[in-house]
């Protein structure tokens, strides 16, 4: 399957408000605003289907063409309808090649920890500073063979070249715990307990009658 292009033809728009936004969405487009680098916010519309597919991944950088001018923009916020999950609006931040941005990158766990252990993910994202055109899709944490009691902190996660960690280095991202073995009841006690209980309860039932 061919990779989806992030080259987007955006259209400037002069109509605002909920009514205008509804008309755009009905036409298969998404209202958006572009801001950054001291410029005034610019309102545009984006092709709905293509952009909806692109923003499934976090921190997408779009190659916009607005009125014949090309520019890069980082997807900073995607507002969705809470019920239908339809994209209602997108905020875009203008970026330049070589410029570094602050982003939250998802953490993905790979591998299997030691037998009889459980892996707990305490943080789903890690904040980093990285070049806008080199934002990783995710950061990988391997738990292969790790024993109970092991903790992986944000500071121990490998980052892309040139990236800087912004999260607390001591932030626990993943922890490995042991599964407590279920205590096996003593055979005789397990069998005798119900019988004794029945013998004690019987007189109580008779006296109640």
PDB file of C-alpha atoms in Angstrom:
ATOM      1  CA  UNK A   1       0.000   0.000   0.000  1.00  0.00           C
ATOM      2  CA  UNK A   2       1.405   3.401  -1.019  1.00  0.00           C
ATOM      3  CA  UNK A   3       2.323   5.774   1.772  1.00  0.00           C
ATOM      4  CA  UNK A   4      -0.204   8.559   2.255  1.00  0.00           C
ATOM      5  CA  UNK A   5       1.157  11.922   1.101  1.00  0.00           C
ATOM      6  CA  UNK A   6       1.310  14.783   3.599  1.00  0.00           C
ATOM      7  CA  UNK A   7       1.267  17.314   0.722  1.00  0.00           C
ATOM      8  CA  UNK A   8      -1.950  19.255   1.353  1.00  0.00           C
ATOM      9  CA  UNK A   9      -3.722  21.806  -0.821  1.00  0.00           C
ATOM     10  CA  UNK A  10      -5.337  24.203   1.666  1.00  0.00           C
ATOM     11  CA  UNK A  11      -7.889  26.856   0.758  1.00  0.00           C
ATOM     12  CA  UNK A  12      -8.148  30.238   2.451  1.00  0.00           C
ATOM     13  CA  UNK A  13     -11.552  30.992   3.957  1.00  0.00           C
ATOM     14  CA  UNK A  14     -13.245  34.212   4.970  1.00  0.00           C
ATOM     15  CA  UNK A  15     -16.413  32.772   6.512  1.00  0.00           C
ATOM     16  CA  UNK A  16     -16.281  31.855  10.185  1.00  0.00           C
ATOM     17  CA  UNK A  17     -18.618  30.644  12.908  1.00  0.00           C
ATOM     18  CA  UNK A  18     -20.443  27.390  13.561  1.00  0.00           C
ATOM     19  CA  UNK A  19     -22.673  27.695  10.510  1.00  0.00           C
ATOM     20  CA  UNK A  20     -19.758  28.173   8.121  1.00  0.00           C
ATOM     21  CA  UNK A  21     -17.872  25.301   9.763  1.00  0.00           C
ATOM     22  CA  UNK A  22     -20.853  22.973   9.358  1.00  0.00           C
ATOM     23  CA  UNK A  23     -21.077  23.813   5.659  1.00  0.00           C
ATOM     24  CA  UNK A  24     -17.380  23.038   5.216  1.00  0.00           C
ATOM     25  CA  UNK A  25     -17.671  19.673   6.966  1.00  0.00           C
ATOM     26  CA  UNK A  26     -20.762  18.850   4.914  1.00  0.00           C
ATOM     27  CA  UNK A  27     -18.634  19.478   1.807  1.00  0.00           C
ATOM     28  CA  UNK A  28     -15.991  17.034   3.039  1.00  0.00           C
ATOM     29  CA  UNK A  29     -13.570  19.659   4.299  1.00  0.00           C
ATOM     30  CA  UNK A  30     -12.093  20.473   7.718  1.00  0.00           C
ATOM     31  CA  UNK A  31     -11.803  24.041   9.060  1.00  0.00           C
ATOM     32  CA  UNK A  32      -8.365  24.897  10.427  1.00  0.00           C
ATOM     33  CA  UNK A  33      -6.292  27.808  11.646  1.00  0.00           C
ATOM     34  CA  UNK A  34      -2.572  28.393  10.953  1.00  0.00           C
ATOM     35  CA  UNK A  35      -0.510  30.418  13.408  1.00  0.00           C
ATOM     36  CA  UNK A  36       3.072  30.935  14.577  1.00  0.00           C
ATOM     37  CA  UNK A  37       6.242  32.955  13.962  1.00  0.00           C
ATOM     38  CA  UNK A  38       4.517  36.181  14.930  1.00  0.00           C
ATOM     39  CA  UNK A  39       2.082  36.136  12.029  1.00  0.00           C
ATOM     40  CA  UNK A  40      -1.639  36.729  12.314  1.00  0.00           C
ATOM     41  CA  UNK A  41      -3.773  33.566  12.445  1.00  0.00           C
ATOM     42  CA  UNK A  42      -4.956  32.440   9.009  1.00  0.00           C
ATOM     43  CA  UNK A  43      -8.137  30.468   8.504  1.00  0.00           C
ATOM     44  CA  UNK A  44      -8.123  27.685   5.928  1.00  0.00           C
ATOM     45  CA  UNK A  45     -10.006  24.563   4.940  1.00  0.00           C
ATOM     46  CA  UNK A  46      -8.340  21.193   4.431  1.00  0.00           C
ATOM     47  CA  UNK A  47      -9.366  18.123   2.393  1.00  0.00           C
ATOM     48  CA  UNK A  48     -11.257  16.014   4.932  1.00  0.00           C
ATOM     49  CA  UNK A  49     -10.505  12.433   3.927  1.00  0.00           C
ATOM     50  CA  UNK A  50      -6.760  12.854   3.397  1.00  0.00           C
ATOM     51  CA  UNK A  51      -6.202  14.859   6.578  1.00  0.00           C
ATOM     52  CA  UNK A  52      -8.368  12.544   8.697  1.00  0.00           C
ATOM     53  CA  UNK A  53      -6.139   9.633   7.710  1.00  0.00           C
ATOM     54  CA  UNK A  54      -2.936  11.604   8.324  1.00  0.00           C
ATOM     55  CA  UNK A  55      -3.808  12.789  11.849  1.00  0.00           C
ATOM     56  CA  UNK A  56      -4.374   9.243  13.053  1.00  0.00           C
ATOM     57  CA  UNK A  57      -0.677   9.444  13.875  1.00  0.00           C
ATOM     58  CA  UNK A  58       0.509  11.991  16.417  1.00  0.00           C
ATOM     59  CA  UNK A  59       2.621  15.040  15.589  1.00  0.00           C
ATOM     60  CA  UNK A  60       2.076  15.075  11.862  1.00  0.00           C
ATOM     61  CA  UNK A  61       3.898  17.762   9.870  1.00  0.00           C
ATOM     62  CA  UNK A  62       1.902  18.794   6.808  1.00  0.00           C
ATOM     63  CA  UNK A  63       3.360  20.290   3.645  1.00  0.00           C
ATOM     64  CA  UNK A  64       0.744  22.936   2.994  1.00  0.00           C
ATOM     65  CA  UNK A  65       0.150  24.848  -0.204  1.00  0.00           C
ATOM     66  CA  UNK A  66      -1.873  27.984   0.565  1.00  0.00           C
ATOM     67  CA  UNK A  67      -2.579  30.353  -2.322  1.00  0.00           C
ATOM     68  CA  UNK A  68       0.411  28.980  -4.195  1.00  0.00           C
ATOM     69  CA  UNK A  69       2.792  29.351  -1.250  1.00  0.00           C
ATOM     70  CA  UNK A  70       4.353  26.266   0.337  1.00  0.00           C
ATOM     71  CA  UNK A  71       4.970  25.996   4.074  1.00  0.00           C
ATOM     72  CA  UNK A  72       5.332  23.382   6.797  1.00  0.00           C
ATOM     73  CA  UNK A  73       2.834  23.156   9.639  1.00  0.00           C
ATOM     74  CA  UNK A  74       2.765  20.914  12.699  1.00  0.00           C
ATOM     75  CA  UNK A  75      -0.621  19.558  13.808  1.00  0.00           C
ATOM     76  CA  UNK A  76      -0.909  20.911  17.363  1.00  0.00           C
ATOM     77  CA  UNK A  77      -4.524  20.167  18.214  1.00  0.00           C
ATOM     78  CA  UNK A  78      -7.341  18.124  16.718  1.00  0.00           C
ATOM     79  CA  UNK A  79     -10.830  18.892  18.025  1.00  0.00           C
ATOM     80  CA  UNK A  80     -13.371  16.104  17.571  1.00  0.00           C
ATOM     81  CA  UNK A  81     -17.066  15.721  18.189  1.00  0.00           C
ATOM     82  CA  UNK A  82     -17.215  13.799  21.509  1.00  0.00           C
ATOM     83  CA  UNK A  83     -19.954  11.473  20.258  1.00  0.00           C
ATOM     84  CA  UNK A  84     -19.364  10.944  16.541  1.00  0.00           C
ATOM     85  CA  UNK A  85     -15.573  11.535  16.705  1.00  0.00           C
ATOM     86  CA  UNK A  86     -15.759  13.618  13.535  1.00  0.00           C
ATOM     87  CA  UNK A  87     -12.947  16.178  13.266  1.00  0.00           C
ATOM     88  CA  UNK A  88     -14.431  19.619  13.876  1.00  0.00           C
ATOM     89  CA  UNK A  89     -11.319  21.791  13.766  1.00  0.00           C
ATOM     90  CA  UNK A  90      -7.515  21.590  13.560  1.00  0.00           C
ATOM     91  CA  UNK A  91      -4.851  23.953  14.900  1.00  0.00           C
ATOM     92  CA  UNK A  92      -1.658  24.143  12.843  1.00  0.00           C
ATOM     93  CA  UNK A  93       1.675  25.634  13.949  1.00  0.00           C
ATOM     94  CA  UNK A  94       3.970  27.028  11.250  1.00  0.00           C
ATOM     95  CA  UNK A  95       7.427  25.449  11.437  1.00  0.00           C
ATOM     96  CA  UNK A  96      10.590  25.731   9.400  1.00  0.00           C
ATOM     97  CA  UNK A  97      13.142  23.158   8.333  1.00  0.00           C
ATOM     98  CA  UNK A  98      15.760  22.777  11.034  1.00  0.00           C
ATOM     99  CA  UNK A  99      13.510  24.380  13.653  1.00  0.00           C
ATOM    100  CA  UNK A 100      13.033  22.450  16.891  1.00  0.00           C
ATOM    101  CA  UNK A 101       9.616  21.962  18.462  1.00  0.00           C
ATOM    102  CA  UNK A 102       8.280  20.567  21.734  1.00  0.00           C
ATOM    103  CA  UNK A 103       6.128  17.476  21.251  1.00  0.00           C
ATOM    104  CA  UNK A 104       4.687  14.591  23.255  1.00  0.00           C
ATOM    105  CA  UNK A 105       5.689  11.316  21.603  1.00  0.00           C
ATOM    106  CA  UNK A 106       3.846   8.019  22.282  1.00  0.00           C
ATOM    107  CA  UNK A 107       5.791   5.217  23.978  1.00  0.00           C
ATOM    108  CA  UNK A 108       5.423   1.698  22.549  1.00  0.00           C
ATOM    109  CA  UNK A 109       6.374  -1.414  24.543  1.00  0.00           C
ATOM    110  CA  UNK A 110       8.030  -4.334  22.758  1.00  0.00           C
ATOM    111  CA  UNK A 111       9.105  -7.800  23.909  1.00  0.00           C
ATOM    112  CA  UNK A 112       8.055 -10.047  26.790  1.00  0.00           C
ATOM    113  CA  UNK A 113       9.213  -9.739  30.369  1.00  0.00           C
ATOM    114  CA  UNK A 114      10.387 -12.715  32.467  1.00  0.00           C
ATOM    115  CA  UNK A 115       7.865 -15.483  33.243  1.00  0.00           C
ATOM    116  CA  UNK A 116       5.344 -14.763  36.034  1.00  0.00           C
ATOM    117  CA  UNK A 117       5.742 -10.992  35.684  1.00  0.00           C
ATOM    118  CA  UNK A 118       3.409  -8.229  34.558  1.00  0.00           C
ATOM    119  CA  UNK A 119       4.356  -5.099  32.597  1.00  0.00           C
ATOM    120  CA  UNK A 120       2.671  -1.871  33.662  1.00  0.00           C
ATOM    121  CA  UNK A 121       2.906   1.267  31.520  1.00  0.00           C
ATOM    122  CA  UNK A 122       2.786   4.295  33.830  1.00  0.00           C
ATOM    123  CA  UNK A 123       3.314   6.949  31.143  1.00  0.00           C
ATOM    124  CA  UNK A 124       1.957   6.764  27.611  1.00  0.00           C
ATOM    125  CA  UNK A 125       3.963   9.701  26.275  1.00  0.00           C
ATOM    126  CA  UNK A 126       7.338  11.367  26.746  1.00  0.00           C
ATOM    127  CA  UNK A 127       8.005  15.040  25.996  1.00  0.00           C
ATOM    128  CA  UNK A 128      10.997  15.858  23.803  1.00  0.00           C
ATOM    129  CA  UNK A 129      12.457  18.710  21.785  1.00  0.00           C
ATOM    130  CA  UNK A 130      13.288  17.670  18.250  1.00  0.00           C
ATOM    131  CA  UNK A 131      13.555  19.037  14.722  1.00  0.00           C
ATOM    132  CA  UNK A 132      10.098  19.479  13.247  1.00  0.00           C
ATOM    133  CA  UNK A 133      10.912  17.344  10.230  1.00  0.00           C
ATOM    134  CA  UNK A 134      12.391  14.532  12.354  1.00  0.00           C
ATOM    135  CA  UNK A 135       9.655  13.880  14.877  1.00  0.00           C
ATOM    136  CA  UNK A 136       9.533  10.124  15.579  1.00  0.00           C
ATOM    137  CA  UNK A 137       6.204   8.359  15.226  1.00  0.00           C
ATOM    138  CA  UNK A 138       6.849   6.720  18.616  1.00  0.00           C
ATOM    139  CA  UNK A 139       9.584   5.770  21.051  1.00  0.00           C
ATOM    140  CA  UNK A 140      10.290   2.096  21.698  1.00  0.00           C
ATOM    141  CA  UNK A 141      10.850   0.533  25.114  1.00  0.00           C
ATOM    142  CA  UNK A 142      11.955  -3.115  25.219  1.00  0.00           C
ATOM    143  CA  UNK A 143      10.936  -5.215  28.224  1.00  0.00           C
ATOM    144  CA  UNK A 144      12.381  -8.449  26.842  1.00  0.00           C
ATOM    145  CA  UNK A 145      13.391 -10.720  29.739  1.00  0.00           C
ATOM    146  CA  UNK A 146      13.094  -8.028  32.406  1.00  0.00           C
ATOM    147  CA  UNK A 147      12.612  -9.288  35.964  1.00  0.00           C
ATOM    148  CA  UNK A 148      10.089  -8.151  38.564  1.00  0.00           C
ATOM    149  CA  UNK A 149      11.051  -4.900  40.236  1.00  0.00           C
ATOM    150  CA  UNK A 150      12.595  -3.390  37.102  1.00  0.00           C
ATOM    151  CA  UNK A 151      11.666   0.198  36.230  1.00  0.00           C
ATOM    152  CA  UNK A 152      12.334   2.025  32.983  1.00  0.00           C
ATOM    153  CA  UNK A 153      12.556   5.798  33.335  1.00  0.00           C
ATOM    154  CA  UNK A 154      12.193   8.515  30.711  1.00  0.00           C
ATOM    155  CA  UNK A 155      15.909   9.224  30.971  1.00  0.00           C
ATOM    156  CA  UNK A 156      16.794   5.688  29.875  1.00  0.00           C
ATOM    157  CA  UNK A 157      14.769   5.740  26.643  1.00  0.00           C
ATOM    158  CA  UNK A 158      16.768   6.058  23.428  1.00  0.00           C
ATOM    159  CA  UNK A 159      15.930   9.285  21.575  1.00  0.00           C
ATOM    160  CA  UNK A 160      16.483  10.219  17.923  1.00  0.00           C
ATOM    161  CA  UNK A 161      19.745  11.944  17.110  1.00  0.00           C
ATOM    162  CA  UNK A 162      19.565  15.619  18.023  1.00  0.00           C
ATOM    163  CA  UNK A 163      16.497  15.221  20.246  1.00  0.00           C
ATOM    164  CA  UNK A 164      16.441  16.428  23.861  1.00  0.00           C
ATOM    165  CA  UNK A 165      14.345  15.001  26.676  1.00  0.00           C
ATOM    166  CA  UNK A 166      11.944  17.484  28.273  1.00  0.00           C
ATOM    167  CA  UNK A 167      10.165  15.105  30.643  1.00  0.00           C
ATOM    168  CA  UNK A 168      11.624  14.458  34.084  1.00  0.00           C
ATOM    169  CA  UNK A 169      14.443  11.905  33.545  1.00  0.00           C
ATOM    170  CA  UNK A 170      13.260  10.102  36.713  1.00  0.00           C
ATOM    171  CA  UNK A 171       9.708   9.738  35.390  1.00  0.00           C
ATOM    172  CA  UNK A 172       8.801   6.031  35.529  1.00  0.00           C
ATOM    173  CA  UNK A 173       7.453   5.049  32.132  1.00  0.00           C
ATOM    174  CA  UNK A 174       7.285   1.273  32.509  1.00  0.00           C
ATOM    175  CA  UNK A 175       7.411  -0.991  35.552  1.00  0.00           C
ATOM    176  CA  UNK A 176       7.674  -4.771  35.819  1.00  0.00           C
ATOM    177  CA  UNK A 177       5.965  -6.471  38.747  1.00  0.00           C
ATOM    178  CA  UNK A 178       5.722 -10.072  39.933  1.00  0.00           C
ATOM    179  CA  UNK A 179       2.465 -12.003  40.122  1.00  0.00           C
ATOM    180  CA  UNK A 180       1.760 -13.180  43.649  1.00  0.00           C
ATOM    181  CA  UNK A 181       1.281 -16.968  43.731  1.00  0.00           C
ATOM    182  CA  UNK A 182      -2.166 -17.951  44.963  1.00  0.00           C
ATOM    183  CA  UNK A 183      -1.980 -19.672  48.353  1.00  0.00           C
ATOM    184  CA  UNK A 184      -3.162 -23.284  48.139  1.00  0.00           C
ATOM    185  CA  UNK A 185      -5.573 -24.263  50.940  1.00  0.00           C
ATOM    186  CA  UNK A 186      -4.648 -27.239  53.077  1.00  0.00           C
ATOM    187  CA  UNK A 187      -6.620 -30.261  51.785  1.00  0.00           C
ATOM    188  CA  UNK A 188      -8.007 -31.353  55.182  1.00  0.00           C
ATOM    189  CA  UNK A 189      -8.963 -27.836  56.279  1.00  0.00           C
ATOM    190  CA  UNK A 190     -10.646 -27.138  52.973  1.00  0.00           C
ATOM    191  CA  UNK A 191     -12.770 -30.279  53.275  1.00  0.00           C
ATOM    192  CA  UNK A 192     -13.601 -30.072  56.970  1.00  0.00           C
ATOM    193  CA  UNK A 193     -14.510 -26.382  57.113  1.00  0.00           C
ATOM    194  CA  UNK A 194     -17.833 -26.663  55.233  1.00  0.00           C
ATOM    195  CA  UNK A 195     -18.916 -29.686  57.329  1.00  0.00           C
ATOM    196  CA  UNK A 196     -18.217 -27.883  60.600  1.00  0.00           C
ATOM    197  CA  UNK A 197     -20.046 -24.816  59.410  1.00  0.00           C
ATOM    198  CA  UNK A 198     -23.088 -26.881  58.482  1.00  0.00           C
ATOM    199  CA  UNK A 199     -23.133 -28.585  61.881  1.00  0.00           C
ATOM    200  CA  UNK A 200     -22.968 -25.240  63.665  1.00  0.00           C
ATOM    201  CA  UNK A 201     -25.628 -23.612  61.507  1.00  0.00           C
ATOM    202  CA  UNK A 202     -28.189 -26.427  61.744  1.00  0.00           C
ATOM    203  CA  UNK A 203     -29.297 -25.808  65.385  1.00  0.00           C
ATOM    204  CA  UNK A 204     -29.618 -22.092  64.660  1.00  0.00           C
ATOM    205  CA  UNK A 205     -32.044 -22.802  61.837  1.00  0.00           C
ATOM    206  CA  UNK A 206     -34.088 -25.179  63.994  1.00  0.00           C
ATOM    207  CA  UNK A 207     -34.338 -22.740  66.894  1.00  0.00           C
ATOM    208  CA  UNK A 208     -35.395 -19.987  64.506  1.00  0.00           C
ATOM    209  CA  UNK A 209     -38.357 -22.100  63.424  1.00  0.00           C
TER     210      UNK A 209
END
